[in-house]
mmCIF file of C-alpha atoms and ligand atoms in Angstrom:
data_model
loop_
_atom_site.group_PDB
_atom_site.id
_atom_site.type_symbol
_atom_site.label_atom_id
_atom_site.label_comp_id
_atom_site.label_asym_id
_atom_site.label_seq_id
_atom_site.Cartn_x
_atom_site.Cartn_y
_atom_site.Cartn_z
ATOM 1 C CA UNK X 279 53.955 226.644 149.632
ATOM 2 C CA UNK X 280 57.804 225.148 148.773
ATOM 3 C CA UNK X 281 60.297 227.153 149.706
ATOM 4 C CA UNK X 282 63.130 226.215 147.319
ATOM 5 C CA UNK X 283 66.728 225.662 148.775
ATOM 6 C CA UNK X 284 68.031 223.898 145.508
ATOM 7 C CA UNK X 285 72.057 224.412 144.984
ATOM 8 C CA UNK X 286 71.865 224.344 141.123
ATOM 9 C CA UNK X 287 69.315 224.653 139.079
ATOM 10 C CA UNK X 288 67.982 227.574 141.774
ATOM 11 C CA UNK X 289 65.232 229.454 142.484
ATOM 12 C CA UNK X 290 64.477 232.676 140.339
ATOM 13 C CA UNK X 291 61.755 235.237 140.672
ATOM 14 C CA UNK X 292 57.842 234.235 139.951
ATOM 15 C CA UNK X 293 58.167 236.771 137.800
ATOM 16 C CA UNK X 294 60.825 234.772 135.117
ATOM 17 C CA UNK X 295 58.643 231.725 135.291
ATOM 18 C CA UNK X 296 55.077 233.593 134.674
ATOM 19 C CA UNK X 297 57.560 235.517 131.865
ATOM 20 C CA UNK X 298 59.454 232.712 129.981
ATOM 21 C CA UNK X 299 56.388 230.750 130.099
ATOM 22 C CA UNK X 300 54.825 233.170 127.993
ATOM 23 C CA UNK X 301 57.629 233.581 125.979
ATOM 24 C CA UNK X 302 57.081 229.723 124.834
ATOM 25 C CA UNK X 303 53.722 230.455 123.991
ATOM 26 C CA UNK X 304 53.618 233.860 121.910
ATOM 27 C CA UNK X 305 57.309 235.802 121.972
ATOM 28 C CA UNK X 306 56.841 239.632 122.484
ATOM 29 C CA UNK X 307 53.536 239.824 120.167
ATOM 30 C CA UNK X 308 55.003 237.993 116.927
ATOM 31 C CA UNK X 309 52.865 234.601 117.262
ATOM 32 C CA UNK X 310 55.542 232.533 117.824
ATOM 33 C CA UNK X 311 57.408 231.002 120.282
ATOM 34 C CA UNK X 312 60.984 231.826 121.229
ATOM 35 C CA UNK X 313 61.628 228.233 120.893
ATOM 36 C CA UNK X 314 60.583 228.074 117.461
ATOM 37 C CA UNK X 315 62.502 232.066 115.921
ATOM 38 C CA UNK X 316 66.236 231.988 114.690
ATOM 39 C CA UNK X 317 68.550 232.907 116.436
ATOM 40 C CA UNK X 318 69.955 235.188 113.897
ATOM 41 C CA UNK X 319 66.600 237.660 113.800
ATOM 42 C CA UNK X 320 66.833 240.238 115.224
ATOM 43 C CA UNK X 321 64.151 238.383 117.662
ATOM 44 C CA UNK X 322 67.175 237.156 119.027
ATOM 45 C CA UNK X 323 69.653 239.152 118.315
ATOM 46 C CA UNK X 324 67.459 241.953 120.143
ATOM 47 C CA UNK X 325 67.568 239.085 123.446
ATOM 48 C CA UNK X 326 71.313 239.095 122.930
ATOM 49 C CA UNK X 327 72.208 243.180 122.581
ATOM 50 C CA UNK X 328 69.553 243.420 125.547
ATOM 51 C CA UNK X 329 71.075 240.254 128.043
ATOM 52 C CA UNK X 330 74.958 242.009 127.093
ATOM 53 C CA UNK X 331 73.776 245.376 128.079
ATOM 54 C CA UNK X 332 72.490 243.987 131.441
ATOM 55 C CA UNK X 333 75.265 242.146 132.815
ATOM 56 C CA UNK X 334 77.508 245.394 131.685
ATOM 57 C CA UNK X 335 75.406 247.563 133.931
ATOM 58 C CA UNK X 336 74.725 245.488 136.597
ATOM 59 C CA UNK X 337 78.683 245.265 136.343
ATOM 60 C CA UNK X 338 79.578 248.290 135.478
ATOM 61 C CA UNK X 339 81.996 246.694 133.196
ATOM 62 C CA UNK X 340 84.426 248.856 130.987
ATOM 63 C CA UNK X 341 85.365 248.636 127.316
ATOM 64 C CA UNK X 342 87.585 246.600 127.666
ATOM 65 C CA UNK X 343 85.135 243.417 129.254
ATOM 66 C CA UNK X 344 83.305 241.414 127.595
ATOM 67 C CA UNK X 345 80.462 239.495 128.257
ATOM 68 C CA UNK X 346 79.706 236.363 126.371
ATOM 69 C CA UNK X 347 76.399 233.914 126.191
ATOM 70 C CA UNK X 348 77.741 230.753 125.908
ATOM 71 C CA UNK X 349 76.902 226.557 125.318
ATOM 72 C CA UNK X 350 77.338 224.088 128.307
ATOM 73 C CA UNK X 351 78.195 225.039 132.186
ATOM 74 C CA UNK X 352 81.175 225.890 134.246
ATOM 75 C CA UNK X 353 82.309 222.516 133.929
ATOM 76 C CA UNK X 354 83.615 223.521 130.504
ATOM 77 C CA UNK X 355 85.747 226.713 130.937
ATOM 78 C CA UNK X 356 87.639 224.346 133.116
ATOM 79 C CA UNK X 357 89.340 222.804 130.121
ATOM 80 C CA UNK X 358 87.827 226.261 127.947
ATOM 81 C CA UNK X 359 90.054 228.612 130.643
ATOM 82 C CA UNK X 360 93.414 226.984 129.698
ATOM 83 C CA UNK X 361 93.001 226.440 126.151
ATOM 84 C CA UNK X 362 92.589 230.257 126.309
ATOM 85 C CA UNK X 363 95.509 231.443 128.687
ATOM 86 C CA UNK X 364 97.841 229.209 129.590
ATOM 87 C CA UNK X 365 100.589 229.599 128.050
ATOM 88 C CA UNK X 366 101.933 226.234 125.330
ATOM 89 C CA UNK X 367 105.866 226.928 127.877
ATOM 90 C CA UNK X 368 103.732 229.032 130.752
ATOM 91 C CA UNK X 369 102.435 227.766 133.900
ATOM 92 C CA UNK X 370 99.390 228.842 135.568
ATOM 93 C CA UNK X 371 98.560 229.710 139.267
ATOM 94 C CA UNK X 372 95.699 227.425 140.935
ATOM 95 C CA UNK X 373 94.152 228.244 144.047
ATOM 96 C CA UNK X 374 92.419 225.120 145.657
ATOM 97 C CA UNK X 375 89.578 225.978 147.536
ATOM 98 C CA UNK X 376 87.127 223.378 147.544
ATOM 99 C CA UNK X 377 84.670 220.429 144.868
ATOM 100 C CA UNK X 378 84.681 222.521 141.860
ATOM 101 C CA UNK X 379 88.480 224.065 142.075
ATOM 102 C CA UNK X 380 89.705 220.434 142.401
ATOM 103 C CA UNK X 381 87.756 219.382 139.759
ATOM 104 C CA UNK X 382 89.406 222.963 137.551
ATOM 105 C CA UNK X 383 93.158 221.907 138.219
ATOM 106 C CA UNK X 384 92.670 219.199 136.934
ATOM 107 C CA UNK X 385 91.444 219.492 133.309
ATOM 108 C CA UNK X 386 94.024 222.879 133.484
ATOM 109 C CA UNK X 387 96.965 220.221 134.048
ATOM 110 C CA UNK X 388 95.484 218.595 130.911
ATOM 111 C CA UNK X 389 97.503 222.056 128.747
ATOM 112 C CA UNK X 390 100.066 222.870 130.615
ATOM 113 C CA UNK X 391 102.315 223.816 134.012
ATOM 114 C CA UNK X 392 99.877 223.781 136.863
ATOM 115 C CA UNK X 393 101.132 225.261 140.674
ATOM 116 C CA UNK X 394 98.468 225.538 142.942
ATOM 117 C CA UNK X 395 99.117 227.738 145.249
ATOM 118 C CA UNK X 396 97.191 227.393 148.179
ATOM 119 C CA UNK X 397 94.845 224.201 149.168
ATOM 120 C CA UNK X 398 92.315 224.399 152.285
ATOM 121 C CA UNK X 399 92.429 220.183 151.196
ATOM 122 C CA UNK X 400 93.536 219.366 154.811
ATOM 123 C CA UNK X 401 91.935 221.585 156.478
ATOM 124 C CA UNK X 402 88.457 219.747 154.764
ATOM 125 C CA UNK X 403 87.600 223.311 152.468
ATOM 126 C CA UNK X 404 86.254 224.090 155.732
ATOM 127 C CA UNK X 405 87.697 227.250 155.158
ATOM 128 C CA UNK X 406 89.978 229.141 152.620
ATOM 129 C CA UNK X 407 93.903 228.536 151.793
ATOM 130 C CA UNK X 408 94.567 232.604 153.275
ATOM 131 C CA UNK X 409 98.615 234.127 152.880
ATOM 132 C CA UNK X 410 99.908 232.587 149.403
ATOM 133 C CA UNK X 411 102.057 234.302 146.753
ATOM 134 C CA UNK X 412 101.277 233.825 143.471
ATOM 135 C CA UNK X 413 104.288 233.349 141.277
ATOM 136 C CA UNK X 414 104.276 236.491 138.840
ATOM 137 C CA UNK X 415 105.522 234.541 135.486
ATOM 138 C CA UNK X 416 101.717 232.190 136.042
ATOM 139 C CA UNK X 417 99.701 233.325 133.080
ATOM 140 C CA UNK X 418 96.878 234.216 135.421
ATOM 141 C CA UNK X 419 95.677 232.766 139.076
ATOM 142 C CA UNK X 420 92.092 230.618 139.368
ATOM 143 C CA UNK X 421 89.914 231.362 142.145
ATOM 144 C CA UNK X 422 86.542 229.908 143.398
ATOM 145 C CA UNK X 423 84.625 232.507 144.631
ATOM 146 C CA UNK X 424 82.220 230.568 146.088
ATOM 147 C CA UNK X 425 82.172 227.016 146.926
ATOM 148 C CA UNK X 426 78.767 226.192 146.003
ATOM 149 C CA UNK X 427 79.812 222.496 148.064
ATOM 150 C CA UNK X 428 81.975 223.217 151.009
ATOM 151 C CA UNK X 429 79.861 227.209 152.203
ATOM 152 C CA UNK X 430 82.768 228.940 151.307
ATOM 153 C CA UNK X 431 83.190 232.523 150.337
ATOM 154 C CA UNK X 432 86.263 234.539 148.642
ATOM 155 C CA UNK X 433 85.924 237.959 151.174
ATOM 156 C CA UNK X 434 89.695 238.827 151.106
ATOM 157 C CA UNK X 435 90.915 239.362 147.774
ATOM 158 C CA UNK X 436 94.888 238.422 146.884
ATOM 159 C CA UNK X 437 96.850 241.740 145.858
ATOM 160 C CA UNK X 438 98.348 240.211 141.880
ATOM 161 C CA UNK X 439 99.127 241.984 138.908
ATOM 162 C CA UNK X 440 97.918 239.094 137.331
ATOM 163 C CA UNK X 441 95.477 238.200 135.427
ATOM 164 C CA UNK X 442 93.262 237.161 138.106
ATOM 165 C CA UNK X 443 90.557 234.265 136.807
ATOM 166 C CA UNK X 444 87.329 233.509 138.435
ATOM 167 C CA UNK X 445 84.677 230.852 138.912
ATOM 168 C CA UNK X 446 81.375 232.822 140.146
ATOM 169 C CA UNK X 447 78.980 230.709 139.296
ATOM 170 C CA UNK X 448 77.157 229.931 142.799
ATOM 171 C CA UNK X 449 77.388 233.986 143.665
ATOM 172 C CA UNK X 450 77.740 235.673 139.903
ATOM 173 C CA UNK X 451 75.966 239.568 140.564
ATOM 174 C CA UNK X 452 74.776 238.779 144.296
ATOM 175 C CA UNK X 453 77.432 240.933 145.714
ATOM 176 C CA UNK X 454 79.090 243.755 145.130
ATOM 177 C CA UNK X 455 82.653 243.775 143.264
ATOM 178 C CA UNK X 456 84.833 245.292 141.038
ATOM 179 C CA UNK X 457 83.961 243.297 138.353
ATOM 180 C CA UNK X 458 87.236 245.128 136.054
ATOM 181 C CA UNK X 459 89.839 243.581 138.355
ATOM 182 C CA UNK X 460 89.529 240.597 136.687
ATOM 183 C CA UNK X 461 90.831 239.093 133.763
ATOM 184 C CA UNK X 462 88.081 236.658 133.186
ATOM 185 C CA UNK X 463 84.968 235.961 135.103
ATOM 186 C CA UNK X 464 82.888 232.495 134.382
ATOM 187 C CA UNK X 465 79.397 231.084 135.890
ATOM 188 C CA UNK X 466 77.564 228.717 134.779
ATOM 189 C CA UNK X 467 73.378 230.212 134.347
ATOM 190 C CA UNK X 468 71.756 227.919 136.131
ATOM 191 C CA UNK X 469 72.449 228.806 140.386
ATOM 192 C CA UNK X 470 72.476 232.570 140.499
ATOM 193 C CA UNK X 471 71.236 233.877 136.998
ATOM 194 C CA UNK X 472 69.124 231.493 135.056
ATOM 195 C CA UNK X 473 68.150 228.529 133.462
ATOM 196 C CA UNK X 474 70.669 225.455 133.308
ATOM 197 C CA UNK X 475 72.382 225.685 129.438
ATOM 198 C CA UNK X 476 74.220 228.480 129.346
ATOM 199 C CA UNK X 477 77.344 230.772 131.647
ATOM 200 C CA UNK X 478 78.599 233.184 131.049
ATOM 201 C CA UNK X 479 82.183 234.565 130.657
ATOM 202 C CA UNK X 480 82.756 238.405 131.333
ATOM 203 C CA UNK X 481 86.446 238.477 129.569
ATOM 204 C CA UNK X 482 88.937 241.516 129.598
ATOM 205 C CA UNK X 483 89.993 240.984 126.064
ATOM 206 C CA UNK X 484 93.435 241.338 126.051
ATOM 207 C CA UNK X 485 94.974 238.951 127.972
ATOM 208 C CA UNK X 486 93.269 236.748 125.233
ATOM 209 C CA UNK X 487 95.356 235.674 121.959
ATOM 210 C CA UNK X 488 98.806 235.093 123.754
ATOM 211 C CA UNK X 489 99.436 231.118 124.027
ATOM 212 C CA UNK X 490 100.756 230.134 121.009
ATOM 213 C CA UNK X 491 98.498 227.034 121.076
ATOM 214 C CA UNK X 492 96.092 226.576 118.067
ATOM 215 C CA UNK X 493 92.137 227.085 119.096
ATOM 216 C CA UNK X 494 89.250 225.523 117.955
ATOM 217 C CA UNK X 495 86.310 227.416 116.227
ATOM 218 C CA UNK X 496 84.110 226.935 119.105
ATOM 219 C CA UNK X 497 86.516 226.755 121.904
ATOM 220 C CA UNK X 498 88.214 230.454 121.211
ATOM 221 C CA UNK X 499 86.344 232.894 123.621
ATOM 222 C CA UNK X 500 87.433 235.613 120.920
ATOM 223 C CA UNK X 501 85.150 234.083 118.128
ATOM 224 C CA UNK X 502 83.095 234.041 120.619
ATOM 225 C CA UNK X 503 83.659 238.156 121.526
ATOM 226 C CA UNK X 504 84.328 238.240 117.074
ATOM 227 C CA UNK X 505 81.148 236.461 116.810
ATOM 228 C CA UNK X 506 79.237 238.175 119.199
ATOM 229 C CA UNK X 507 78.293 235.337 121.320
ATOM 230 C CA UNK X 508 76.515 233.488 117.997
ATOM 231 C CA UNK X 509 79.535 231.222 116.023
ATOM 232 C CA UNK X 510 77.136 228.652 116.445
ATOM 233 C CA UNK X 511 73.332 228.012 117.260
ATOM 234 C CA UNK X 512 72.992 229.783 121.201
ATOM 235 C CA UNK X 513 71.723 228.252 123.769
ATOM 236 C CA UNK X 514 68.354 230.484 122.858
ATOM 237 C CA UNK X 515 65.501 229.535 125.288
ATOM 238 C CA UNK X 516 68.030 229.840 128.480
ATOM 239 C CA UNK X 517 69.346 233.213 127.148
ATOM 240 C CA UNK X 518 65.823 234.007 127.750
ATOM 241 C CA UNK X 519 65.510 233.507 130.464
ATOM 242 C CA UNK X 520 69.264 235.245 131.399
ATOM 243 C CA UNK X 521 67.505 238.206 130.441
ATOM 244 C CA UNK X 522 64.573 237.626 132.084
ATOM 245 C CA UNK X 523 66.821 237.713 134.778
ATOM 246 C CA UNK X 524 69.210 240.455 134.715
ATOM 247 C CA UNK X 525 66.165 242.815 134.100
ATOM 248 C CA UNK X 526 64.363 241.391 137.424
ATOM 249 C CA UNK X 527 67.975 242.671 138.946
ATOM 250 C CA UNK X 528 67.705 245.861 137.658
ATOM 251 C CA UNK X 529 63.671 246.383 138.470
ATOM 252 C CA UNK X 530 65.207 245.598 141.934
ATOM 253 C CA UNK X 531 68.020 247.784 141.964
ATOM 254 C CA UNK X 532 71.019 245.910 140.825
ATOM 255 C CA UNK X 533 73.327 244.508 142.995
ATOM 256 C CA UNK X 534 73.779 247.149 145.443
ATOM 257 C CA UNK X 535 70.549 246.763 146.621
ATOM 258 C CA UNK X 536 69.746 242.464 146.926
ATOM 259 C CA UNK X 537 73.988 242.789 147.787
ATOM 260 C CA UNK X 538 71.992 243.885 151.219
ATOM 261 C CA UNK X 539 69.148 241.967 150.987
ATOM 262 C CA UNK X 540 71.111 238.657 150.343
ATOM 263 C CA UNK X 541 73.771 239.639 154.188
ATOM 264 C CA UNK X 542 70.299 240.221 156.032
ATOM 265 C CA UNK X 543 69.381 236.673 155.391
ATOM 266 C CA UNK X 544 72.659 234.557 155.574
ATOM 267 C CA UNK X 545 72.843 236.595 159.224
ATOM 268 C CA UNK X 546 69.207 235.671 160.220
ATOM 269 C CA UNK X 547 70.456 231.804 159.473
ATOM 270 C CA UNK X 548 74.126 231.479 160.513
ATOM 271 C CA UNK X 549 73.424 233.684 163.728
ATOM 272 C CA UNK X 550 70.350 231.225 164.860
ATOM 273 C CA UNK X 551 72.547 228.540 164.216
ATOM 274 C CA UNK X 552 75.810 230.021 165.953
ATOM 275 C CA UNK X 553 73.012 230.295 168.936
ATOM 276 C CA UNK X 554 71.649 226.469 168.752
ATOM 277 C CA UNK X 555 73.880 223.856 170.375
ATOM 278 C CA UNK X 556 71.882 221.313 168.473
ATOM 279 C CA UNK X 557 73.082 222.803 165.072
ATOM 280 C CA UNK X 558 76.613 223.549 163.850
ATOM 281 C CA UNK X 559 78.038 225.403 161.250
ATOM 282 C CA UNK X 560 80.830 223.769 159.290
ATOM 283 C CA UNK X 561 82.608 226.781 157.886
ATOM 284 C CA UNK X 562 85.282 229.566 160.049
ATOM 285 C CA UNK X 563 82.936 232.560 160.240
ATOM 286 C CA UNK X 564 85.790 234.664 158.783
ATOM 287 C CA UNK X 565 85.570 232.330 155.275
ATOM 288 C CA UNK X 566 81.373 231.646 155.517
ATOM 289 C CA UNK X 567 78.841 231.829 152.066
ATOM 290 C CA UNK X 568 76.401 234.592 151.783
ATOM 291 C CA UNK X 569 75.020 232.166 149.153
ATOM 292 C CA UNK X 570 75.166 228.854 150.544
ATOM 293 C CA UNK X 571 75.537 228.135 155.005
ATOM 294 C CA UNK X 572 76.945 224.466 155.616
ATOM 295 C CA UNK X 573 75.557 222.701 158.642
ATOM 296 C CA UNK X 574 75.771 219.554 160.309
ATOM 297 C CA UNK X 575 74.221 217.946 163.946
ATOM 298 C CA UNK X 576 75.507 216.083 165.913
ATOM 299 C CA UNK X 577 72.913 213.151 166.149
ATOM 300 C CA UNK X 578 72.924 211.336 162.905
ATOM 301 C CA UNK X 579 69.552 210.436 163.563
ATOM 302 C CA UNK X 580 68.199 213.659 163.861
ATOM 303 C CA UNK X 581 69.397 215.081 161.430
ATOM 304 C CA UNK X 582 66.990 212.705 159.095
ATOM 305 C CA UNK X 583 64.208 213.550 161.720
ATOM 306 C CA UNK X 584 65.178 216.896 161.221
ATOM 307 C CA UNK X 585 65.320 216.372 157.512
ATOM 308 C CA UNK X 586 62.015 214.736 157.392
ATOM 309 C CA UNK X 587 60.647 217.482 159.229
ATOM 310 C CA UNK X 588 61.752 220.207 157.088
ATOM 311 C CA UNK X 589 60.559 218.048 153.716
ATOM 312 C CA UNK X 590 57.365 218.487 155.638
ATOM 313 C CA UNK X 591 57.024 221.939 155.697
ATOM 314 C CA UNK X 592 57.205 222.407 152.012
ATOM 315 C CA UNK X 593 60.979 223.172 152.080
ATOM 316 C CA UNK X 594 62.855 221.504 149.360
ATOM 317 C CA UNK X 595 66.841 220.989 148.866
ATOM 318 C CA UNK X 596 68.673 221.261 152.194
ATOM 319 C CA UNK X 597 70.441 218.750 152.454
ATOM 320 C CA UNK X 598 73.726 218.764 152.395
ATOM 321 C CA UNK X 599 75.963 217.305 149.195
ATOM 322 C CA UNK X 600 76.374 213.688 148.442
ATOM 323 C CA UNK X 601 79.116 213.958 149.473
ATOM 324 C CA UNK X 602 79.547 216.905 152.309
ATOM 325 C CA UNK X 603 76.605 214.771 154.604
ATOM 326 C CA UNK X 604 74.565 217.182 156.922
ATOM 327 C CA UNK X 605 72.375 219.987 155.700
ATOM 328 C CA UNK X 606 73.110 222.970 153.079
ATOM 329 C CA UNK X 607 71.251 225.969 152.385
ATOM 330 C CA UNK X 608 71.554 228.461 149.059
ATOM 331 C CA UNK X 609 70.479 231.444 149.657
ATOM 332 C CA UNK X 610 70.639 232.769 146.583
ATOM 333 C CA UNK X 611 68.537 236.260 144.540
ATOM 334 C CA UNK X 612 65.451 234.950 144.373
ATOM 335 C CA UNK X 613 65.204 233.237 147.452
ATOM 336 C CA UNK X 614 62.210 235.706 149.728
ATOM 337 C CA UNK X 615 64.088 236.531 153.042
ATOM 338 C CA UNK X 616 60.536 234.958 154.019
ATOM 339 C CA UNK X 617 62.442 231.092 153.408
ATOM 340 C CA UNK X 618 65.246 232.090 155.787
ATOM 341 C CA UNK X 619 62.070 233.080 158.528
ATOM 342 C CA UNK X 620 60.579 229.596 157.988
ATOM 343 C CA UNK X 621 63.441 227.428 158.010
ATOM 344 C CA UNK X 622 64.672 229.353 160.998
ATOM 345 C CA UNK X 623 61.555 229.334 162.683
ATOM 346 C CA UNK X 624 61.496 225.755 162.571
ATOM 347 C CA UNK X 625 65.375 224.924 163.916
ATOM 348 C CA UNK X 626 64.002 226.922 166.597
ATOM 349 C CA UNK X 627 61.402 224.677 167.684
ATOM 350 C CA UNK X 628 63.464 221.843 166.959
ATOM 351 C CA UNK X 629 66.271 222.365 168.598
ATOM 352 C CA UNK X 630 63.783 223.515 172.304
ATOM 353 C CA UNK X 631 62.321 220.213 171.940
ATOM 354 C CA UNK X 632 65.625 218.877 171.251
ATOM 355 C CA UNK X 633 66.495 220.115 173.592
HETATM 356 C C1 LIG Z 7 77.768 224.256 139.974
HETATM 357 C C2 LIG Z 7 79.171 225.061 139.597
HETATM 358 C C3 LIG Z 7 79.928 224.477 138.612
HETATM 359 C C4 LIG Z 7 79.606 222.990 138.004
HETATM 360 O O1 LIG Z 7 78.763 223.562 137.330
HETATM 361 P P1 LIG Z 7 77.913 222.587 135.586
HETATM 362 O O2 LIG Z 7 77.847 224.336 135.182
HETATM 363 O O3 LIG Z 7 76.898 222.780 136.041
HETATM 364 O O4 LIG Z 7 79.329 222.229 134.950
HETATM 365 C C5 LIG Z 7 81.497 225.026 138.860
HETATM 366 N N1 LIG Z 7 81.796 225.388 140.074
HETATM 367 C C6 LIG Z 7 81.118 226.012 140.928
HETATM 368 C C7 LIG Z 7 81.539 226.807 141.801
HETATM 369 C C8 LIG Z 7 79.605 225.083 140.868
HETATM 370 O O5 LIG Z 7 78.704 226.263 141.861
#
């Protein structure tokens, strides 16, 4: 028995693994593997249509918002977003709340003027920037909703009239939000909605086409919209795994049903960590992520001892990010409450033994 706290690629529902395995052998009784069907055949076009529709239903999207399934990870959108949205004489506002936001800023600077309107770098990203102002002339404001590495998550959204672009890679579909308020949302699938190799983009089509820049076809969101994510061969299998995960989420009752479960899991872990002096959560309470819980111990020797014990007990992926140290447990949608209960038990026993 493994308890998978990996940060990404991360845990998916067992049902998804079973259905995906079956599709590799025989896709929907077609006598063909999902790996050998044409991407323009009805077999796959149905997959894309249903995946798009499922995302629209789950996120309650209006007709202004289009859903795309594209090659590559979230990192591609670090460049693709400014290419499509940053006017050649314009300016984009970015919030620097962690490692991924910093990378997004670096890429955007290749395409035009970037103003970093808020940063928590000085606090070691243990909290999120607040009380910043967004210049009304900005082409867009870029946010990272959940900082996967540092364990922070936006719980208070800025009020602004400029289009908000949000990297939701590690908390997409995990909590209820008014998704229609966003200009563009992007997420690599491998954290919370599928297998690696595909990213989902939700874009308000009215914000596109205003940069005055020539955009290579494969980088142009408008082209992908016009071609229904079939501009070229999409990552067929990865899109199918997304569909299976979206179906699973719908069967659970959608975001409204999974969100309280995510809260329960995170609260259980944070409450335990807050109670035990041996362990110290690193993030300011108001900014704590429900998806990635980060904590440290004062004694590095004990950290290693706890890690070894957790590994023995079947826990996977709780070692902190290579840049952050300590521990990180990722509690994505598909992680069962039982996994957190097992971890909490081990934390408590360990603290009793050492305390
Ligand atoms: C993992 C992650 C990325 C990078 O995703 P890739 O798909 O590997 O490019 C970007 N942003 C956030 C918030 C992430 O968690």
